[in-house]
Short mmCIF file of C-alpha atoms and ligand atoms in Angstrom, two decimals:
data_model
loop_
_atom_site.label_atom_id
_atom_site.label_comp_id
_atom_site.label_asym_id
_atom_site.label_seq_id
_atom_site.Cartn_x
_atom_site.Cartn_y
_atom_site.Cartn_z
CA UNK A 1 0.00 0.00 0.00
CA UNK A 2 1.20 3.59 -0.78
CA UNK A 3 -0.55 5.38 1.80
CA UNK A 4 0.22 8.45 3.64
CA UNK A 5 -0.39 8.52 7.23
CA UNK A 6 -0.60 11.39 10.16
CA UNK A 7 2.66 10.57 12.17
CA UNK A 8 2.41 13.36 14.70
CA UNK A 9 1.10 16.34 15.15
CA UNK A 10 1.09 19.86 17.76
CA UNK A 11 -0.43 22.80 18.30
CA UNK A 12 0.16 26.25 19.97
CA UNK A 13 -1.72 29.31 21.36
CA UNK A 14 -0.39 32.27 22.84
CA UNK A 15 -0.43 32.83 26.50
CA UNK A 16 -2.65 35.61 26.43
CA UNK A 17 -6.81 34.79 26.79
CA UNK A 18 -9.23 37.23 26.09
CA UNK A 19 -13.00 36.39 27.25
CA UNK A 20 -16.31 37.43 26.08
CA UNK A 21 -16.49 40.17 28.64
CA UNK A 22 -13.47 42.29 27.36
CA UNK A 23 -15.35 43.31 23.87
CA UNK A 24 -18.23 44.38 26.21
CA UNK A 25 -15.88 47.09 26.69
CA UNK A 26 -15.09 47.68 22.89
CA UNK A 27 -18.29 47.28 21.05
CA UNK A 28 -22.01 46.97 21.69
CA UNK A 29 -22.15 43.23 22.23
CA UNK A 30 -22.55 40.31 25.50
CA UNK A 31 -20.76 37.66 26.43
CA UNK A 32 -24.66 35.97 26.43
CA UNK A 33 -24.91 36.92 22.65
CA UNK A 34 -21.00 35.70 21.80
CA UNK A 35 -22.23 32.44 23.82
CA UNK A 36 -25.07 31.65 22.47
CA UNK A 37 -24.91 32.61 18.69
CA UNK A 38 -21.19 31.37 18.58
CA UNK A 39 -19.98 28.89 21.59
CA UNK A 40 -17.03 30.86 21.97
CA UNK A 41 -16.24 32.07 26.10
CA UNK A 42 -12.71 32.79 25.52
CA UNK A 43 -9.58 32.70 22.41
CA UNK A 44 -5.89 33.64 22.52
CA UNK A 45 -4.86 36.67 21.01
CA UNK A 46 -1.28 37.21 20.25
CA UNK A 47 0.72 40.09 22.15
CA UNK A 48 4.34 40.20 20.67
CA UNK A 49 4.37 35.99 18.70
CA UNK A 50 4.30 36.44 14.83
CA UNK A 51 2.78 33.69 12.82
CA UNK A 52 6.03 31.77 12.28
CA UNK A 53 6.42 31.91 15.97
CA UNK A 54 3.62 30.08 16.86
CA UNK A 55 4.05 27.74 13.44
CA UNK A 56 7.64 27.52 15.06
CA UNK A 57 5.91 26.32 18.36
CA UNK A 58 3.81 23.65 16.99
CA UNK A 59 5.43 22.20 14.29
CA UNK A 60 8.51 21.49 17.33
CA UNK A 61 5.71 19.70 19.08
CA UNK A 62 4.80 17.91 16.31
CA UNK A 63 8.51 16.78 15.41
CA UNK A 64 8.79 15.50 18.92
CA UNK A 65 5.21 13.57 18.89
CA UNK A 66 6.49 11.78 15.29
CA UNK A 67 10.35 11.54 16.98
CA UNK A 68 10.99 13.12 13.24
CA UNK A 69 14.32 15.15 13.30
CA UNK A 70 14.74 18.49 11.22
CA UNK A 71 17.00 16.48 8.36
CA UNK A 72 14.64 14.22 7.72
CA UNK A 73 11.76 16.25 6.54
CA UNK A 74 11.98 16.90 2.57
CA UNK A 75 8.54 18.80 2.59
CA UNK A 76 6.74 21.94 4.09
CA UNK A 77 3.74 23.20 3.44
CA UNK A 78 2.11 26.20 5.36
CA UNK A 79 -1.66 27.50 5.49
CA UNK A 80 -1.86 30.98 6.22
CA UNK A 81 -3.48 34.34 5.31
CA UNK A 82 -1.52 36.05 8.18
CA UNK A 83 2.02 35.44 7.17
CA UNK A 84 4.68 37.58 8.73
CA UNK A 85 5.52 39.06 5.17
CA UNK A 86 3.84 39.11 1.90
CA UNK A 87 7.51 37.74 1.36
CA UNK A 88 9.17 35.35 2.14
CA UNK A 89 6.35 32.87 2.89
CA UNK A 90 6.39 31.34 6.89
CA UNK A 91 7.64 27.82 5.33
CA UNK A 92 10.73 29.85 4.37
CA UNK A 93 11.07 31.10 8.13
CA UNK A 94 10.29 27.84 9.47
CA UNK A 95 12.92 26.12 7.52
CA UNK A 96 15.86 28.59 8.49
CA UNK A 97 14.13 28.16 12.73
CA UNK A 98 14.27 24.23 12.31
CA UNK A 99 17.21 24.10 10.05
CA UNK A 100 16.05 21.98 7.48
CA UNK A 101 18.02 21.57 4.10
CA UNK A 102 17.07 22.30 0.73
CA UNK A 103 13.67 21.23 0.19
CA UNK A 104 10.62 22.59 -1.35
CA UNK A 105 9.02 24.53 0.85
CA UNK A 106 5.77 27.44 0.40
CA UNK A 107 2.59 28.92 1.84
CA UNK A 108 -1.04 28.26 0.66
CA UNK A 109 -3.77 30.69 0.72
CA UNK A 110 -7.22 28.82 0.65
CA UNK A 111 -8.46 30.96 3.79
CA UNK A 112 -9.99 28.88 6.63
CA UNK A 113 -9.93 25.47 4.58
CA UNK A 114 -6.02 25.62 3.84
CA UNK A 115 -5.05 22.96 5.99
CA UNK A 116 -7.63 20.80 4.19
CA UNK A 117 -6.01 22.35 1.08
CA UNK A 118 -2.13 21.55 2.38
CA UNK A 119 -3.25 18.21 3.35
CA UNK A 120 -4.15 17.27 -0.34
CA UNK A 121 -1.48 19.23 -1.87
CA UNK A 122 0.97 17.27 0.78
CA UNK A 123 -0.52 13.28 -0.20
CA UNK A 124 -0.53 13.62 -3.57
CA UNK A 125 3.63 15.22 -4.07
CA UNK A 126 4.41 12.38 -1.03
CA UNK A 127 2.22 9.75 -3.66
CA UNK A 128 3.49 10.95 -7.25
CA UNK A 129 6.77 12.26 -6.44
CA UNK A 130 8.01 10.33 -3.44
CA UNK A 131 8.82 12.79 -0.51
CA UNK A 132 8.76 10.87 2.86
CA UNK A 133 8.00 13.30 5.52
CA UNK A 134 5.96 16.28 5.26
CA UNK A 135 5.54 19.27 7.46
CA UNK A 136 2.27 20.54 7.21
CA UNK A 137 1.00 23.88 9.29
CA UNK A 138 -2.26 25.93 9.59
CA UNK A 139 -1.02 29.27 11.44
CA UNK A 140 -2.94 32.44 11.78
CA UNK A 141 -2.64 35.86 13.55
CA UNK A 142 -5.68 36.84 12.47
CA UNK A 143 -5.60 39.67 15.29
CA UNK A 144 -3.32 41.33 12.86
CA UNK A 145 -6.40 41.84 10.26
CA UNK A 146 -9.01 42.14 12.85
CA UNK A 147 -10.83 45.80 13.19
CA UNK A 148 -11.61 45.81 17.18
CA UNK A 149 -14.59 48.15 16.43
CA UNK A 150 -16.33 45.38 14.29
CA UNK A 151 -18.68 43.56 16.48
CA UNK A 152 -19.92 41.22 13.48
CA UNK A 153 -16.09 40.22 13.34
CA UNK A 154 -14.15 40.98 16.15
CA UNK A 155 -15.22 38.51 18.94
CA UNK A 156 -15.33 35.88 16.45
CA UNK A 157 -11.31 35.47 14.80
CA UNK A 158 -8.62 34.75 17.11
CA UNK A 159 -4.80 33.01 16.75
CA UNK A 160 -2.95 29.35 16.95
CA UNK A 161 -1.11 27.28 14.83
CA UNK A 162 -1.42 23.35 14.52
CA UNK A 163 0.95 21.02 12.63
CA UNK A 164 1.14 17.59 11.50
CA UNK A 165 3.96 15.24 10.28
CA UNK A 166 2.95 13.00 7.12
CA UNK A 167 4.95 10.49 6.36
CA UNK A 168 4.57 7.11 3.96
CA UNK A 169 3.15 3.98 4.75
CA UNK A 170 1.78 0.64 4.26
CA UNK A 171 -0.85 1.38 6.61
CA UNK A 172 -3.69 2.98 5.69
CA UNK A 173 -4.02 6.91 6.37
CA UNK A 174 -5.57 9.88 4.33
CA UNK A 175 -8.12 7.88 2.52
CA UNK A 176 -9.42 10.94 0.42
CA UNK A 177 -9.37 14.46 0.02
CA UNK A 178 -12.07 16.49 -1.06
CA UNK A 179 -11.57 20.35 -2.62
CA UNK A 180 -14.31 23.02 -4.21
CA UNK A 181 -13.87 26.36 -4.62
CA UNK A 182 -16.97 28.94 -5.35
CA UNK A 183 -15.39 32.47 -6.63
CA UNK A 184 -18.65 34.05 -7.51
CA UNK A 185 -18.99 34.24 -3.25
CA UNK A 186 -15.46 35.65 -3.30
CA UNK A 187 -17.29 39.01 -1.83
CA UNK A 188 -18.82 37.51 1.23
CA UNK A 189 -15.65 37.03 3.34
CA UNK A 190 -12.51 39.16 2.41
CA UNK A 191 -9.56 40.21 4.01
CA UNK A 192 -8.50 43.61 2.41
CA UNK A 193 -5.10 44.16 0.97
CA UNK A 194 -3.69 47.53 0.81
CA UNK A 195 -4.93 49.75 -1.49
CA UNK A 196 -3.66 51.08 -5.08
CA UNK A 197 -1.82 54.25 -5.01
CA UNK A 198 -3.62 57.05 -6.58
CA UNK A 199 -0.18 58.80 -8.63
CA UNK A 200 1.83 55.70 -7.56
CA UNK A 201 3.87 57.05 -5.25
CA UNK A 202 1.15 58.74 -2.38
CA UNK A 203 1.43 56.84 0.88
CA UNK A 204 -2.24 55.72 1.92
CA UNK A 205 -3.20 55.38 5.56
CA UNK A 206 -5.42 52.66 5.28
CA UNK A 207 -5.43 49.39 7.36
CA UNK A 208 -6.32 46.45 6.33
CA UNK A 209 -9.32 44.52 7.65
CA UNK A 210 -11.31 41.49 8.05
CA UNK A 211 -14.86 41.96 6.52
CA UNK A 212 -17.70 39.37 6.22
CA UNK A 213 -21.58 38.65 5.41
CA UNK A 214 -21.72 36.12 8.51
CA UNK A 215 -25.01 35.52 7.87
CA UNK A 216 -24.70 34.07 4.43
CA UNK A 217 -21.18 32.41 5.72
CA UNK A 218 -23.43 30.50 7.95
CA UNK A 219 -26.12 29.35 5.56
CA UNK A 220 -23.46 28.39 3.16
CA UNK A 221 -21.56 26.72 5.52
CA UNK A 222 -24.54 24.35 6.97
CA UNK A 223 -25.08 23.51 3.72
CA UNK A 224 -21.58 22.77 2.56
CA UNK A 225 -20.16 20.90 5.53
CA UNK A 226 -22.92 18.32 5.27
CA UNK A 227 -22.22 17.72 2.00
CA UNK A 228 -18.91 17.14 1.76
CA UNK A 229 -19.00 14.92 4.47
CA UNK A 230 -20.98 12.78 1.84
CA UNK A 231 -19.27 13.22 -0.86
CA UNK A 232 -16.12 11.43 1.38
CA UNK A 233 -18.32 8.54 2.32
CA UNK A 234 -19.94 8.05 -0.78
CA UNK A 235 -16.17 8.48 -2.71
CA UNK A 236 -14.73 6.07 0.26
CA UNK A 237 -17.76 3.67 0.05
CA UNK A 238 -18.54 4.08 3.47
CA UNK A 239 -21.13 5.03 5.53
CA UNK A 240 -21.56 8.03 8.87
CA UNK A 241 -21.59 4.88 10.96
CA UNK A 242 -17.77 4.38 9.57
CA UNK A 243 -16.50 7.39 11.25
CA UNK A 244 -15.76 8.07 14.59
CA UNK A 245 -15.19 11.35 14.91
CA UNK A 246 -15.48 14.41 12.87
CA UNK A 247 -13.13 17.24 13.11
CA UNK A 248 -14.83 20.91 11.63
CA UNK A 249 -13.56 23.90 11.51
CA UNK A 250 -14.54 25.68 14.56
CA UNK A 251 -16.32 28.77 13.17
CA UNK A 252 -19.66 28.53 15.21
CA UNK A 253 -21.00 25.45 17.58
CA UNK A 254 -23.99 26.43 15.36
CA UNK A 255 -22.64 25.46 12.55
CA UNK A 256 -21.63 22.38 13.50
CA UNK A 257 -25.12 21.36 15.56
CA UNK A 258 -26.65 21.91 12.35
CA UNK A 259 -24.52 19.68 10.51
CA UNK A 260 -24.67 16.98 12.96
CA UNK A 261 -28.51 16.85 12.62
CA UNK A 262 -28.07 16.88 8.75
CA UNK A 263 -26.08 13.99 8.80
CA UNK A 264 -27.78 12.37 11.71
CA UNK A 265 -24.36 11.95 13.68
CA UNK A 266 -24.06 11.58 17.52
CA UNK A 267 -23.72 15.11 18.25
CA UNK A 268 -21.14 13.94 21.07
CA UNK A 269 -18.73 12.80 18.39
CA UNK A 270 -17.98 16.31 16.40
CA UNK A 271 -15.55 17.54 18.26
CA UNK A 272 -15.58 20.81 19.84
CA UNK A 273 -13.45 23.30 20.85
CA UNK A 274 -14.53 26.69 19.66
CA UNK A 275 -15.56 27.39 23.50
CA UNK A 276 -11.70 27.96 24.26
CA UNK A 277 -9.94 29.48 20.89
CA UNK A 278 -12.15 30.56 18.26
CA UNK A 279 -12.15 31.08 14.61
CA UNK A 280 -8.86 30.69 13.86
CA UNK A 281 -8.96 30.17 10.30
CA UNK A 282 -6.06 27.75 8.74
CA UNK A 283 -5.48 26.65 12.45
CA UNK A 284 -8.80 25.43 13.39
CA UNK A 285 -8.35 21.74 12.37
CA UNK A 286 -5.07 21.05 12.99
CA UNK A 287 -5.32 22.21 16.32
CA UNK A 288 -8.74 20.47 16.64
CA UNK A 289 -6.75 17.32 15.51
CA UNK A 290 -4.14 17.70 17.57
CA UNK A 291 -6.50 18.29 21.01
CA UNK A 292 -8.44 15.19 19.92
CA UNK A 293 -5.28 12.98 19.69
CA UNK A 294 -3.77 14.58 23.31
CA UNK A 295 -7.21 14.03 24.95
CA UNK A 296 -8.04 10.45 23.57
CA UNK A 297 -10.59 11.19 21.84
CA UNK A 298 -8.88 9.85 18.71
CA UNK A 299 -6.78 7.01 19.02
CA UNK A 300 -4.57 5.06 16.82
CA UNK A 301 -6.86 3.27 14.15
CA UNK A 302 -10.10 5.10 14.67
CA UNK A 303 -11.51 6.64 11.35
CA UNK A 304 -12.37 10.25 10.99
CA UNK A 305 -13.39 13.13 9.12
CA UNK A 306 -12.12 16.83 9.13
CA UNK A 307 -13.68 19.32 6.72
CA UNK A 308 -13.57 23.50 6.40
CA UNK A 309 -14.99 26.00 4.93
CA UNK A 310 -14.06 29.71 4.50
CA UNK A 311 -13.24 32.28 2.06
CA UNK A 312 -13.22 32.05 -1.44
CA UNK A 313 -15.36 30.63 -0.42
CA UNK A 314 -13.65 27.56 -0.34
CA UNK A 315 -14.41 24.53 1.19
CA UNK A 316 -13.25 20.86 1.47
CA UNK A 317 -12.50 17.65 3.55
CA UNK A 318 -10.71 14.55 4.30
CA UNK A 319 -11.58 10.73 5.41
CA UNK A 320 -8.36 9.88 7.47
CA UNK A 321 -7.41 6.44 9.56
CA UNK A 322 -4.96 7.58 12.17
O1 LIG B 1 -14.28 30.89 9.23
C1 LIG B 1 -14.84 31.51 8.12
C2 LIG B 1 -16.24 31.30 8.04
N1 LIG B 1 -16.95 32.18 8.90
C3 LIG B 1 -18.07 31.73 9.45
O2 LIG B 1 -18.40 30.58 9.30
C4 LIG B 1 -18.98 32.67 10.19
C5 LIG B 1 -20.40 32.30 9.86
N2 LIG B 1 -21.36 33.21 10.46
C6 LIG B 1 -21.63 33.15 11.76
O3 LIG B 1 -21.05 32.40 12.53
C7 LIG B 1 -22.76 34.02 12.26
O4 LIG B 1 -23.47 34.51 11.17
C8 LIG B 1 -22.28 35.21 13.15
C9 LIG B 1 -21.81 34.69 14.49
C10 LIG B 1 -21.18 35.97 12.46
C11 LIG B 1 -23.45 36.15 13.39
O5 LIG B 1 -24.53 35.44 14.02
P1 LIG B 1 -26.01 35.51 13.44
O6 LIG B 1 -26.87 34.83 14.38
O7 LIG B 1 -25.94 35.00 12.03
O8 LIG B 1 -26.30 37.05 13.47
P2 LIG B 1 -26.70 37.98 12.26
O9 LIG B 1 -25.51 38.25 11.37
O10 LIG B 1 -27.94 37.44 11.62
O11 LIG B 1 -27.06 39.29 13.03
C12 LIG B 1 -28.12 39.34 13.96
C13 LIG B 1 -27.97 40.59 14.77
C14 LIG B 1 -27.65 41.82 13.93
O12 LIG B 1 -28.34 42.92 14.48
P3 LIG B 1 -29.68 43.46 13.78
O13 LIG B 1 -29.30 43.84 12.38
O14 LIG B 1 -30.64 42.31 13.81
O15 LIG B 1 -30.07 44.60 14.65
C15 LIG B 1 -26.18 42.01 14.13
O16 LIG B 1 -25.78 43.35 13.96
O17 LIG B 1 -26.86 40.44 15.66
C16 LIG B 1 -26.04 41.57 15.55
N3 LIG B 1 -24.68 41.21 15.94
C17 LIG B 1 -24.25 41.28 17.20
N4 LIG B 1 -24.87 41.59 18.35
C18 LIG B 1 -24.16 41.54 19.48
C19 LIG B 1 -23.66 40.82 15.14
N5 LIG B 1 -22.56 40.63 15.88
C20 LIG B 1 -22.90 40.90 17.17
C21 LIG B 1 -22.21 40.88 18.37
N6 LIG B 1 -22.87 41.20 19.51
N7 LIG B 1 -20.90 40.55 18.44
#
């Protein structure tokens, strides 16, 4: 078998937690409304860690869970809309940190499903052109990008960074990986970039900013998330029973309470963090992973799903045996 499997993975936050009750102060909102229309009570917002910092963090974690040294890994792959620079990418930082050699390594932009996005990207060079260990990151600052005045955005998007190590082998591991991309919604979630200069050389004080339409987010997202799950199990021949877990990306405990009643899975067996870190994009599922495997609520052989959705709006999933 040619398979590639998850050989360890880690995840970091920064120290600093931020509960509902802080916004109260900022913008015209509750902690009842942040709890109730999101699950969030709390995330970690970065004070002085860039992204590569807390990529840095996680993917040493990861290295040590997969007892993978820095010479051994031939691939790297980062998820991120929050680099440190437009240039160089955080892979590039990361592989000067770790000291790896001379390997291919680059970001992804594919917004909140980029992990899903790197995980793909990573099976399929490790299947076709024979790399043996992969480094794969989701990492986000999305504090950065976050305007503080915005109360449809601002208690929502917060900062982590998970990582896995993929490596080759003849057991099974990612079974399949599922992409879609829908540009015609590319207006509903957008991060701004800076803008054009007028006479090309005028300096513009303009920030740039996290904007969104969360209500049509969330109706595209409890439709999407369902049915990608499907399209896994139908592509895998399997059915819901099949998996036991499944690992979203933790934009809203709505969200994901909807899709467990559209798919008629226990409810018990999505997992769940949101409550603790919030939407943070790229990092969501890796760091939901990596939670899951530290808890024991996935353990070695158990089948599962992760799937995200974001902007683009892009969405996607994976059927994995860990
Ligand atoms: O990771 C990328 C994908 N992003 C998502 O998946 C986000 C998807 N969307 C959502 O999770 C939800 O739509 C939100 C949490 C963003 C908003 O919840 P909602 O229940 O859909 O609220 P809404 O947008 O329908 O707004 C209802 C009301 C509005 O007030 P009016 O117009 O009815 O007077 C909002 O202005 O809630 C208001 N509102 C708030 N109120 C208190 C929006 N944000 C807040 C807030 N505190 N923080």
């Amino acid at each position: 078998m040619n398979a590639t499997k998850i050989l360890g993975t880690g995840s970091y936050v920064p120290d600093n937690i931020v509960h509902n009750k802080t916004f109260e102060k900022m913008v015209e909102t509750s902690d009842e409304w942040i709890q109730t229309r999101t699950g969030i009570k709390s995330r970690h917002i970065t004070l002085e860690e860039n992204t590569s910092d807390l990529a840095y963090e996680a993917a040493k974690k990861a290295m040590a869970s997969a007892k993978t040294n820095a010479s051994e890994i031939d691939l790297i792959i980062v998820a991120t809309v929050t680099g440190d620079y437009f240039f160089p990418g955080v892979a590039q930082l990361l592989q000067r940190r770790l000291k790896c050699r001379n390997i291919p390594a680059f970001d992804i932009n594919a917004a909140c499903t980029g992990f899903v996005y790197a995980l793909e990207i990573a099976d399929k060079m490790m299947k076709n052109d024979g790399y043996k260990k992969a480094l794969i990151i989701g990492a986000e600052t999305l504090s950065k990008f976050t305007d503080f005045e915005d109360r449809n955005t601002c208690v929502l998007f917060a900062d982590a960074a998970g990582a896995m190590i993929l490596g080759r082998s003849e057991q099974p591991g990612i079974e399949d990986v599922i992409l879609h991309s829908e540009g015609d919604l590319e207006g509903l979630l957008r991060m701004e970039s800076y803008p054009l200069k007028k006479d090309f050389k005028t300096i513009e004080n303009k920030r740039p900013f996290i904007s969104m339409n969360g209500r049509d987010v969330f109706r595209f997202a409890t439709t999407v998330l369902p049915s990608v799950i499907r399209e896994l199990l139908e592509k895998t021949h399997s059915t819901i029973e099949d998996l036991d877990l499944i690992i979203a990306h933790q934009a809203n405990k709505r969200i994901i309470d909807k899709a467990a009643r559209s798919l008629e899975f226990p409810r018990e067996r999505m997992y769940l963090n949101i409550e603790s870190f919030g939407n943070t994009s790229a990092a969501s599922v890796p760091l939901a992973i990596d939670e899951a495997i530290k808890s024991g609520r996935l353990k070695k052989g158990m089948r599962f799903a992760c799937a995200a959705f974001g902007a683009g709006l892009t969405w996607g999933g994976a059927i994995i045996q860990y």
